Coordinates of C-alpha atoms in Angstrom, one line a residue:
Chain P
X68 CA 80.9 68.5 59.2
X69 CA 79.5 69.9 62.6
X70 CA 77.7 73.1 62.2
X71 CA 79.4 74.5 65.6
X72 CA 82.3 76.6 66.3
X73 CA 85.5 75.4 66.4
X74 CA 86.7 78.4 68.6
X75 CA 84.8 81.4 70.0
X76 CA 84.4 84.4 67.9
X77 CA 86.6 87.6 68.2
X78 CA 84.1 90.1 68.7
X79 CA 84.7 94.2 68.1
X80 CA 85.3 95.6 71.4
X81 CA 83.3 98.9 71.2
X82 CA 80.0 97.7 71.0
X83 CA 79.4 97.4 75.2
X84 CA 81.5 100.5 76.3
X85 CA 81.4 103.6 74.8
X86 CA 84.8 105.2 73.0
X87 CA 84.3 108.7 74.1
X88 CA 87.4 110.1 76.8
X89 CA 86.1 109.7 80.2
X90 CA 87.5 113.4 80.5
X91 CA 85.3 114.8 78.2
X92 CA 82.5 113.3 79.5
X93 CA 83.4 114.2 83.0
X94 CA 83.9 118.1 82.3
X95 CA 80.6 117.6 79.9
X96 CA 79.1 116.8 83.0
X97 CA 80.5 119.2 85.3
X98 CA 80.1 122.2 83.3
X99 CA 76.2 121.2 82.9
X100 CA 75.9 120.3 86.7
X101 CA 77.8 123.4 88.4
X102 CA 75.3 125.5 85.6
X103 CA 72.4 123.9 87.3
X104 CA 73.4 124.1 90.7
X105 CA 74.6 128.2 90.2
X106 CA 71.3 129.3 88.8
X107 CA 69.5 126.9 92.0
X108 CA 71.5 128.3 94.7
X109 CA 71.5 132.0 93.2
X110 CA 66.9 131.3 92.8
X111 CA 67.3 130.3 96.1
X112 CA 69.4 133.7 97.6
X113 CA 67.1 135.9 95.9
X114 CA 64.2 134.5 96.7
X115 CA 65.3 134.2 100.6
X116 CA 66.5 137.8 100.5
X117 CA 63.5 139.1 99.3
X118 CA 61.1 137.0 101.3
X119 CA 63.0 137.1 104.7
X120 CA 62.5 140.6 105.6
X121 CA 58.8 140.0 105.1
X122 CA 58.6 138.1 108.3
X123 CA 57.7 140.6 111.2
X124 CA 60.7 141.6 113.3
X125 CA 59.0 140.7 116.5
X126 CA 58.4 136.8 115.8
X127 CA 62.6 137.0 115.2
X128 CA 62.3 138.8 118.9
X129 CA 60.4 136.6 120.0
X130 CA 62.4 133.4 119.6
X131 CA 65.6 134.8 121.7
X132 CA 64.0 137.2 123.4
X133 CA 64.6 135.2 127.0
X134 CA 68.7 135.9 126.3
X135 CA 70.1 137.9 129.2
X136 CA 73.2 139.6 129.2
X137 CA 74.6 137.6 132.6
X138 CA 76.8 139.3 135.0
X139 CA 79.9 141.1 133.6
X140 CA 83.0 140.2 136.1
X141 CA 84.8 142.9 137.7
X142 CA 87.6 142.9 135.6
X143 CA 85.9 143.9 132.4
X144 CA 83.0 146.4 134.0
X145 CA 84.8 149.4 132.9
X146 CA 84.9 147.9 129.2
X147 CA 81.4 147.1 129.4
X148 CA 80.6 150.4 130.8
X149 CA 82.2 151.8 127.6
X150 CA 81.0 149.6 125.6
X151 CA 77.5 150.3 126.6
X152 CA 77.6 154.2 126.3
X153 CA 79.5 153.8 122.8
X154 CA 76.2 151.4 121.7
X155 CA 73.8 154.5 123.4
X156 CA 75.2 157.5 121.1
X157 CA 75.4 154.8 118.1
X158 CA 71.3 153.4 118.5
X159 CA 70.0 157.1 118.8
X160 CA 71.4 158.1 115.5
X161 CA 70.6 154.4 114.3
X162 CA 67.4 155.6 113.0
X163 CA 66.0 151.9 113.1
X164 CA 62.0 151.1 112.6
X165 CA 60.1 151.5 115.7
X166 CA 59.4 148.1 116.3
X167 CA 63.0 146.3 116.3
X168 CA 65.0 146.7 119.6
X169 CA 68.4 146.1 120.2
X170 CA 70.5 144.2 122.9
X171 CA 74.1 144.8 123.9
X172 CA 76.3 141.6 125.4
X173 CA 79.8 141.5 126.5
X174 CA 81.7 138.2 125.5
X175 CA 84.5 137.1 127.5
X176 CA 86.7 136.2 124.7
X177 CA 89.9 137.4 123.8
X178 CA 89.4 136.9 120.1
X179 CA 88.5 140.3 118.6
X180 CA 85.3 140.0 117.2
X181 CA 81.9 141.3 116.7
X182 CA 78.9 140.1 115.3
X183 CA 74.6 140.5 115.3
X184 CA 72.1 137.9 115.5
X185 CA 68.6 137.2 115.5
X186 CA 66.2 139.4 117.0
X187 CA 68.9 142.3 117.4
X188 CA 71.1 140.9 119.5
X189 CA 74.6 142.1 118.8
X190 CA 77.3 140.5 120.8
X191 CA 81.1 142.4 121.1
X192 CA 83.9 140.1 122.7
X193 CA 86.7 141.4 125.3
X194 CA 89.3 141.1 122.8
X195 CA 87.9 143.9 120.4
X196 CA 87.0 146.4 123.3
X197 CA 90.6 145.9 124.1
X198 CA 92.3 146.3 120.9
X199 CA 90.3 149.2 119.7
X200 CA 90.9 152.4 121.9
X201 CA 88.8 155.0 120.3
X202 CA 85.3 155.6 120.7
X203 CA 85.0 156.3 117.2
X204 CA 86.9 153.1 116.0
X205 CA 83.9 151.0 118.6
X206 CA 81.4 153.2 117.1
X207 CA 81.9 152.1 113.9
X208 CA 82.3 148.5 114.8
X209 CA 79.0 149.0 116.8
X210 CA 77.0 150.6 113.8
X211 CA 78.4 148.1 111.3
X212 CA 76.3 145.6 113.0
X213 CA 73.2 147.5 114.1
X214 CA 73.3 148.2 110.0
X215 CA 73.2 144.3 109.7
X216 CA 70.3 144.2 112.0
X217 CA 68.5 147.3 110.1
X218 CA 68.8 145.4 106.8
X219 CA 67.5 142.1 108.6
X220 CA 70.5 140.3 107.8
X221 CA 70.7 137.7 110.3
X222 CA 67.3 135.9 109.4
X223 CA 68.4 136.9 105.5
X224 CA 71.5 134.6 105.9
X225 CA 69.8 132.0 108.1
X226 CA 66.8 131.2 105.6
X227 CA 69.3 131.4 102.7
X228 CA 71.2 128.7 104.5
X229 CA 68.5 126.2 105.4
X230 CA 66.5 126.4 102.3
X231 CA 69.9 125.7 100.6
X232 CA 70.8 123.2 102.4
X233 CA 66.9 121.5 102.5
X234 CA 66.8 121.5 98.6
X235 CA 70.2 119.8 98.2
X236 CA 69.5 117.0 100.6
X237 CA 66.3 116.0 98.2
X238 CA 68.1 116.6 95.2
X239 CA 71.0 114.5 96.2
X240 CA 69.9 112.5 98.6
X241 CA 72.1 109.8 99.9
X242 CA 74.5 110.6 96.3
X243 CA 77.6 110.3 98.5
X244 CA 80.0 111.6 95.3
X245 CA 78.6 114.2 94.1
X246 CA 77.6 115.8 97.8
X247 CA 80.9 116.2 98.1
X248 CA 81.5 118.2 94.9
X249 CA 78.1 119.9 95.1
X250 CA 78.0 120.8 98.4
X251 CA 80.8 122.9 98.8
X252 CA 80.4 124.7 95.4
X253 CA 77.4 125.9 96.9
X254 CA 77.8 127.0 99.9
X255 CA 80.9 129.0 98.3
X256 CA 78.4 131.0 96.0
X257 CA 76.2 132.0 99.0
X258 CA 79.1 133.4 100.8
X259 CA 79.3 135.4 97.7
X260 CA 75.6 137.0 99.2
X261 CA 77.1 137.4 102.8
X262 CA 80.1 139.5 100.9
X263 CA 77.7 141.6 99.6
X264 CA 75.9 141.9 103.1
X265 CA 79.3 143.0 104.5
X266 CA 79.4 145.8 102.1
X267 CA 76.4 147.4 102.8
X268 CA 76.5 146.8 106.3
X269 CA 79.5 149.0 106.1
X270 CA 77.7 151.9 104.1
X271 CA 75.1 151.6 106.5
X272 CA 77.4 151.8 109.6
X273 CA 78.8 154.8 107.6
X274 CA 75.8 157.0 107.7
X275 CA 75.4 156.2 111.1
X276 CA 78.7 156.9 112.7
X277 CA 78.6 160.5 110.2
X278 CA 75.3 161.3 112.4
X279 CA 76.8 160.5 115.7
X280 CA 80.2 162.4 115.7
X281 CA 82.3 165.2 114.8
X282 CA 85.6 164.0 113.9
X283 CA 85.5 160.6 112.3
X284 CA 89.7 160.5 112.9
X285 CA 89.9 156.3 113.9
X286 CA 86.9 154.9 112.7
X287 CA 88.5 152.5 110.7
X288 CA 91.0 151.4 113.7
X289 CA 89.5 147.6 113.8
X290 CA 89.8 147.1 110.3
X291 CA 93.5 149.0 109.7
X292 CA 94.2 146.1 112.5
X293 CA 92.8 143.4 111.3
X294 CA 94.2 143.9 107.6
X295 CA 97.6 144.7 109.8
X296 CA 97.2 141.3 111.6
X297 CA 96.2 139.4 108.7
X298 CA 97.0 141.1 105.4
X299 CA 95.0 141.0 102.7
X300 CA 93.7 137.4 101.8
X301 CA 93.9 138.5 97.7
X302 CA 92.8 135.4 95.7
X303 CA 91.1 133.1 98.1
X304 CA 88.4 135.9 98.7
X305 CA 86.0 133.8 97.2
X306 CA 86.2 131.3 100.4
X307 CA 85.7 134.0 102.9
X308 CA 82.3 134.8 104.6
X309 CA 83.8 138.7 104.8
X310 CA 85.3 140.6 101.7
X311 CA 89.0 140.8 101.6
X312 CA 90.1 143.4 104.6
X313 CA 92.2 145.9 102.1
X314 CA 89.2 146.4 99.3
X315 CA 86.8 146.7 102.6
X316 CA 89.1 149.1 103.7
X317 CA 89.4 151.7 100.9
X318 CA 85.8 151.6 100.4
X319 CA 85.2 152.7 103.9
X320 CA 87.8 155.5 103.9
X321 CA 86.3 156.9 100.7
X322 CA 82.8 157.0 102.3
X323 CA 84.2 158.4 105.4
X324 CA 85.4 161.5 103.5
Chain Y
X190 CA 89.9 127.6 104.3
X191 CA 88.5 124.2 105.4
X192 CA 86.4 124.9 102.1
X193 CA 89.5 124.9 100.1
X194 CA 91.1 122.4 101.8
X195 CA 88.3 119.8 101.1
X196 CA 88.5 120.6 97.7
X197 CA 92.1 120.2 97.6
X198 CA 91.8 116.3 99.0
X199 CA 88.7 115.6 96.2
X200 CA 90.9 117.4 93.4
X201 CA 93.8 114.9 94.3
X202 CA 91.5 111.9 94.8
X203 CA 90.1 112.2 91.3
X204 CA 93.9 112.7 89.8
X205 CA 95.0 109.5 91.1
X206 CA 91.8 108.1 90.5
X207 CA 91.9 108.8 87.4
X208 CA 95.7 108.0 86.3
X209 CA 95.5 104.6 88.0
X210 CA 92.3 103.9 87.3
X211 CA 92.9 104.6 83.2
X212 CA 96.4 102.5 84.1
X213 CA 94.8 99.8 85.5
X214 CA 91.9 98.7 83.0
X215 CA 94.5 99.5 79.9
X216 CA 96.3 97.1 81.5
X217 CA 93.5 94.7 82.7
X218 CA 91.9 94.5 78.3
X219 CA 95.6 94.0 77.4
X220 CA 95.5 90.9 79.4
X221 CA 92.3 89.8 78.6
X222 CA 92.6 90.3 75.3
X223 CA 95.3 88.1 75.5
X224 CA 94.1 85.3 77.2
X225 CA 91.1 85.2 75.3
X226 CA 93.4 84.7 72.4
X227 CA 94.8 81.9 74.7
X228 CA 91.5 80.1 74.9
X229 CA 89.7 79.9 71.7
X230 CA 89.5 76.7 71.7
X231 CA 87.4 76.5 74.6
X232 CA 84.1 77.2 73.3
X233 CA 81.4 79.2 75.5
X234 CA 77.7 78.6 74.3
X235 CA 74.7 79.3 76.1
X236 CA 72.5 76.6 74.5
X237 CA 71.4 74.4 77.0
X238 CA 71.9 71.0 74.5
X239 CA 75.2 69.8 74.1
X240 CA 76.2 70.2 70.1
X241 CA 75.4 66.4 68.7
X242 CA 79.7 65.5 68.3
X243 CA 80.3 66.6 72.0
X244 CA 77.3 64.4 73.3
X245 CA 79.2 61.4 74.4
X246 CA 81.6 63.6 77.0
X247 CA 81.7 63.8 80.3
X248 CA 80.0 67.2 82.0
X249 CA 80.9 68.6 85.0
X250 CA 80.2 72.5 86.3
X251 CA 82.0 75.3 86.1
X252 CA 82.4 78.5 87.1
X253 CA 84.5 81.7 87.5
X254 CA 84.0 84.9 89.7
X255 CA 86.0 88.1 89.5
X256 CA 85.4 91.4 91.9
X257 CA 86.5 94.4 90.4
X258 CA 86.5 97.5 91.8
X259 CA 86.0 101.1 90.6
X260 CA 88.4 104.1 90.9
X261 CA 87.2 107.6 92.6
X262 CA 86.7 109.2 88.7
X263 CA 84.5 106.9 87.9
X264 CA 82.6 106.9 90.8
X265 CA 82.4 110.6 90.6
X266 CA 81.5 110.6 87.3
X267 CA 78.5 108.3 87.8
X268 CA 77.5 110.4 90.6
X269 CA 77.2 113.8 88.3
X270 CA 75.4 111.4 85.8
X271 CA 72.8 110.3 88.4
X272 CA 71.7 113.8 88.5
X273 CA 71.3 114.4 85.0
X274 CA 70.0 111.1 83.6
X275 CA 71.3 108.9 80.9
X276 CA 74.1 106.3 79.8
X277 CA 76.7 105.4 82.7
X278 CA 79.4 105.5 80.6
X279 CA 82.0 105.4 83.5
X280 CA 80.4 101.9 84.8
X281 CA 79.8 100.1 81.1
X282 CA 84.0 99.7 80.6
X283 CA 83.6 98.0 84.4
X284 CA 81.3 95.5 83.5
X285 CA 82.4 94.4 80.4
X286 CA 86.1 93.9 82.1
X287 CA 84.6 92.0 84.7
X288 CA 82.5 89.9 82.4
X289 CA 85.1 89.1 80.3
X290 CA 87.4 88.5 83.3
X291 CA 84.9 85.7 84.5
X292 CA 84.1 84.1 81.9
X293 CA 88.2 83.8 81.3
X294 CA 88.3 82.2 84.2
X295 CA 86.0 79.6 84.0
X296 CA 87.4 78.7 80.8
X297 CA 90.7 78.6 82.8
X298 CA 89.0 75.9 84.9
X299 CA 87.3 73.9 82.0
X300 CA 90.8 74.2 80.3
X301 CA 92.1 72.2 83.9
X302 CA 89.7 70.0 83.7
X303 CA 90.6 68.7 80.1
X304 CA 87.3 70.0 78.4
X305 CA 86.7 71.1 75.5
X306 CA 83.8 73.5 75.7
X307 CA 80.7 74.8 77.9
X308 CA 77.9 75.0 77.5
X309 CA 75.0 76.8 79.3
X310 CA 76.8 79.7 80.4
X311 CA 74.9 82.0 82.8
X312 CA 75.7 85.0 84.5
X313 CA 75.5 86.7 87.9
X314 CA 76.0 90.2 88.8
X315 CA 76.0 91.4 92.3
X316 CA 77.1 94.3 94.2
X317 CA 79.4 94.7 96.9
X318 CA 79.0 97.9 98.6
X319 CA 82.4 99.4 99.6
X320 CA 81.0 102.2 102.1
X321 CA 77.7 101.7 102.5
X322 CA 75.1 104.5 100.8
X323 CA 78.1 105.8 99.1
X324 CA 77.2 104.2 95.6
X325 CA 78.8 101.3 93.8
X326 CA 82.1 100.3 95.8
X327 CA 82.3 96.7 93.8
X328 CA 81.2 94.3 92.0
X329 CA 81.1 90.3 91.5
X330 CA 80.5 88.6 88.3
X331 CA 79.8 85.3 88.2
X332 CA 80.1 82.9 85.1
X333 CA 79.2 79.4 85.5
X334 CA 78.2 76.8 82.5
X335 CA 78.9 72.9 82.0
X336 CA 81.8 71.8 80.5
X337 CA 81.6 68.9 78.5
X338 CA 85.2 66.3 79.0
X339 CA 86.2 64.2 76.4
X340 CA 86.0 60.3 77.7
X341 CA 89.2 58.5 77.5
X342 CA 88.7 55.1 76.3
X343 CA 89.6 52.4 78.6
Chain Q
X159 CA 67.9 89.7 63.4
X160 CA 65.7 87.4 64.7
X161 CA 65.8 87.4 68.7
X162 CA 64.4 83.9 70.3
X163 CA 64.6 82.4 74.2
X164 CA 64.5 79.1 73.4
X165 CA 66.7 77.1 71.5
X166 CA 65.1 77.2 68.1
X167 CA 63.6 79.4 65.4
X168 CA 60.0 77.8 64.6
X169 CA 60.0 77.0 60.7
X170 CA 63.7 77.9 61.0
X171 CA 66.7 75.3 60.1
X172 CA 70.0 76.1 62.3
X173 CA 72.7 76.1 59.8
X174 CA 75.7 77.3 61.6
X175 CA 76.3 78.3 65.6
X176 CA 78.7 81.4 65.8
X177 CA 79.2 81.6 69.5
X178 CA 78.3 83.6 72.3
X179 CA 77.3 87.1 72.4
X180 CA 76.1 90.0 74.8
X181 CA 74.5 93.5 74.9
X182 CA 74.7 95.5 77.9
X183 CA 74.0 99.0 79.2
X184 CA 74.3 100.8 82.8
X185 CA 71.5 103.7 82.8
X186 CA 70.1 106.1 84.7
X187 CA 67.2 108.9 85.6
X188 CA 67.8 112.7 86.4
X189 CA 67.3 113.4 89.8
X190 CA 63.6 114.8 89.6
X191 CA 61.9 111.3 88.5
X192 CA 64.3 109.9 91.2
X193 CA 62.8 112.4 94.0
X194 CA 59.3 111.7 92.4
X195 CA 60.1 108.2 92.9
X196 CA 60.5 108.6 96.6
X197 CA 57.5 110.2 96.7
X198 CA 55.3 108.0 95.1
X199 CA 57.4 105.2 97.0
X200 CA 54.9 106.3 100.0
X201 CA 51.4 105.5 98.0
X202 CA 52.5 103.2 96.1
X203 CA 51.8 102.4 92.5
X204 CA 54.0 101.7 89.5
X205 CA 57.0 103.5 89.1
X206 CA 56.5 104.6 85.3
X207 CA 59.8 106.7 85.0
X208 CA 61.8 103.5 86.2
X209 CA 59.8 101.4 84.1
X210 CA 60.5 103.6 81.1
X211 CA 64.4 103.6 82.2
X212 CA 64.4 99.5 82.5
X213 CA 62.5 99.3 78.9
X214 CA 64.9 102.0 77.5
X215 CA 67.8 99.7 78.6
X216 CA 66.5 96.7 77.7
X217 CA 66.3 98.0 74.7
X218 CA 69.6 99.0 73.9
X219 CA 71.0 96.2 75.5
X220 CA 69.2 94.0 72.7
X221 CA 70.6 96.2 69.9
X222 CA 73.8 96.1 71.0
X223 CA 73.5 91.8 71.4
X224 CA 72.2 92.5 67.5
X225 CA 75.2 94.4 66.5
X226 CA 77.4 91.7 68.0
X227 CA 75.8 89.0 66.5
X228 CA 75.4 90.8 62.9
X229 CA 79.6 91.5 63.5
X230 CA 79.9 87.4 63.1
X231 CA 77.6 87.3 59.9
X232 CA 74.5 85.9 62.1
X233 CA 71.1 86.7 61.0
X234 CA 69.5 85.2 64.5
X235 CA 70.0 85.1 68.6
X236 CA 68.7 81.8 70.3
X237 CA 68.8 81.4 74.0
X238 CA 68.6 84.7 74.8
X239 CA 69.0 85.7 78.8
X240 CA 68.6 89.0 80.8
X241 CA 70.6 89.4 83.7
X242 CA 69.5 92.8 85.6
X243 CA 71.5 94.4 88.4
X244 CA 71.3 97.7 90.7
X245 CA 74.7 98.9 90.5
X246 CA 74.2 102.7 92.1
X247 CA 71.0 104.0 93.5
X248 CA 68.7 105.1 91.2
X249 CA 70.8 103.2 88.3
X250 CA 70.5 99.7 87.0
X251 CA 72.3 97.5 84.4
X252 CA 70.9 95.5 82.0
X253 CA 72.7 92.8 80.4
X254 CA 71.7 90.7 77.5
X255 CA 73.3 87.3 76.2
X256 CA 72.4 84.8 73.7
X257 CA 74.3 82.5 70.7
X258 CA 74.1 84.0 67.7
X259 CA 73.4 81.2 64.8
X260 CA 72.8 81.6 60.5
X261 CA 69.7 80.5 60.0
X262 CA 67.7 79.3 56.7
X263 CA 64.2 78.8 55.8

């Protein structure tokens, strides 16, 4: 009698692959991963909130300091005329530190919008000088981003997002899969830091506009518009770069009583 | 919004990944199981001797390759797993399917051939990147071994 | 269980062949060895935490093999083969096959 198999074996089938649910495993690992990535990206805020204003304000300067406001056409040189004496009343009462400076641009757009960048330059498009008619409502739209600049916002958000974006490359490095579900997670919870920035930009621009006029009837004229245009975007706030337009709002009107 | 909607298109890739993927290799050991039944009788060794009753046949080579590819879950999984360290759980089910699969079919071939075993078996393993730098996108097995024929007397 | 590569046990009689049988395993390192990797992947050297990930696997793969084999009622693998693959970066897979036999002194 041979001492050899007459027929292969039929061998238990959970010794190569494991009998756990793949769906355990998966939210095992995703619970474990988005824990690790939330306390990285939040380090990283902090520590790029704190450090950032550190760096002198004239180096910021220094880097666009060659941007020149180029010729406004004819149309739109009343606006800017305007636009300029509204930014005048607003930088006096601005009570910035004595070495930042700020610079005024027109943008020929007709999307209404507004926003400040490095080394204080704060750019207003045609679109929002056209839609908001009152001084006041300008004023406010002006201030809320000299506030931004005042707080050092712009190199704030701009370090956040590099260092952010450095550390995830090494960690994941050419991990196709998981950059995809990584990535956006978060970026998502650093818009959560720019949402904060928005607020206190706003309390900022408050203050200001209470020091530079009488009646503060139509300050919030750009943002009863904008929450007009667009309504409130409720649950998807936490996608948004800018808080959602109705919560902004009330907050305003209470500190503008 | 374009931050939603990406995570709109991953959340549905990993579904269907997921329900045809779990569909698919149910379906893929059913068969295998199956067929292994089918072929008992072919025995696999690795020895490289031929056992001393099968050592007047006939030998010839054969072999049997399979590619099998992973679903989106699993890939996804892996990926999450490459970051923390550990046992790939999502890949092991892979390979044993496509070991099994290849082995199968170069029984399937010895079976042709009128043998009654093979012996020798080795393996090959080899990746074959779907999108390149995005991970595994598929891979080869290889079994190949000697069959040893029966000689039918003149 | 007695593991061997060749195709006998020294001192050992073969009683009975059981058939083939495999161990595998598909492993990998958390991202910090892998980025410490790539670092030393510029001087040079061994790359301990991937050697301790391909002897981790190894190992396993063997002890499953063994679990196999002790299923059948075998007391040894002969012939035993490793088979290693890189399936995803920083991951590899280890496979390990041999016949499993009864053995007597």
């Amino acid at each position: 009698m041979s001492n050899y198999p007459s027929e292969n074996p039929q061998l238990p089938e959970d010794i190569n692959i494991s009998t756990s649910h793949p769906l355990k495993d998966f939210l095992v690992l995703l619970v474990g991963v988005g824990c690790i990535v939330g306390l990285l990206v939040l380090s990283i805020s902090l520590l790029a909130t704190y450090l950032s204003p550190l760096v002198p304000f004239s180096w910021e300067h220094q880097v666009l300091e060659s941007w020149q406001q180029p010729a406004v056409d004819e149309p739109y040189q009343q606006e800017f005329e305007r636009l300029l004496r509204v930014f005048k009343l607003v930088e006096k009462q601005s009570e910035l530190e004595t070495d930042m400076t700020l610079h005024i641009h027109h943008m020929d757009s007709e999307i209404p919008n507004a926003f400040a960048t490095l080394g204080g330059h704060i750019f207003v498009t045609q679109g929002l000088l056209s839609q908001v008619q009152s001084d006041t409502g300008l004023a406010m739209v002006i201030a809320h981003e000299i506030a931004h600049v005042k707080h050092r916002h712009p190199i704030q958000a701009l370090s956040r997002g590099v260092l952010i974006q450095l550390v995830m490359a090494v960690i994941l490095g050419d991990n196709g899969m998981a950059n995809s579900l990584i990535s956006p997670s978060g970026t998502m919870l650093a818009l959560k830091f720019n949402r904060d920035m928005e607020y206190q930009a706003d309390e900022t621009a408050v203050a200001i506009i209470k020091r530079s006029f009488e009646t503060l009837d139509g300050a919030d004229e750009f943002f009863r518009i904008a929450l007009e245009e667009h309504g409130s975007s409720g649950w998807s706030d936490v996608f948004q770069t800018h808080p959602d337009m109705a919560a902004r709002l009330v907050r305003i009107r209470q500190a503008l009583k | 919004m374009d931050v939603l909607f990406q995570l709109g298109v991953f959340i549905t890739l990993l579904f269907l990944g997921y329900v045809f993927g779990r569909r698919a290799e149910a379906r893929h050991y059913k068969t295998i199981r199956m067929r292994e039944r089918a072929f008992r009788k072919i025995v696999v060794l690795n020895e490289r001797f031929p056992p001393p009753h099968l050592c007047q046949h006939q030998s010839t080579m054969v072999c049997g390759n399979v590619v099998v590819s992973v679903d989106y879950f699993k890939v996804v999984v892996a990926g999450l797993r490459s970051l923390v360290g550990g046992r790939m759980t999502s890949y092991e089910s892979l390979l044993d399917r496509g070991r099994r699969e290849a082995i199968l079919r170069m029984q399937n071939e010895a079976k042709n051939l009128g043998a009654e075993a093979v012996i020798n078996l080795k393996f090959e393993t080899s990746q074959i990147s779907g999108q390149a730098g995005q991970g595994l996108g598929s891979i080869e097995v290889l079994a190949y071994g000697t069959a040893l024929i029966p000689v039918i007397p003149e | 269980m007695l593991i061997s590569n060749i195709e006998i046990i020294p001192n050992k009689k073969i009683v009975q062949h059981l058939g083939l049988v495999q161990g595998s395993t598909v492993r990998a390192k958390h991202a910090g060895k892998d980025i410490m990797a790539g670092f030393k992947n510029i001087f040079g050297g061994e790359l301990s935490s991937y050697t301790e990930l391909l002897q981790e696997s190894r190992e396993e793969a063997i002890s499953r093999m063994s679990q196999q084999a002790a299923a059948l009622g075998a007391n040894a693998v002969i012939n035993v083969r490793f088979s290693t693959s890189a399936i995803a970066a920083g991951a590899s897979e280890i496979l390990a096959y041999g016949t499993a036999v009864v053995i007597e002194d």
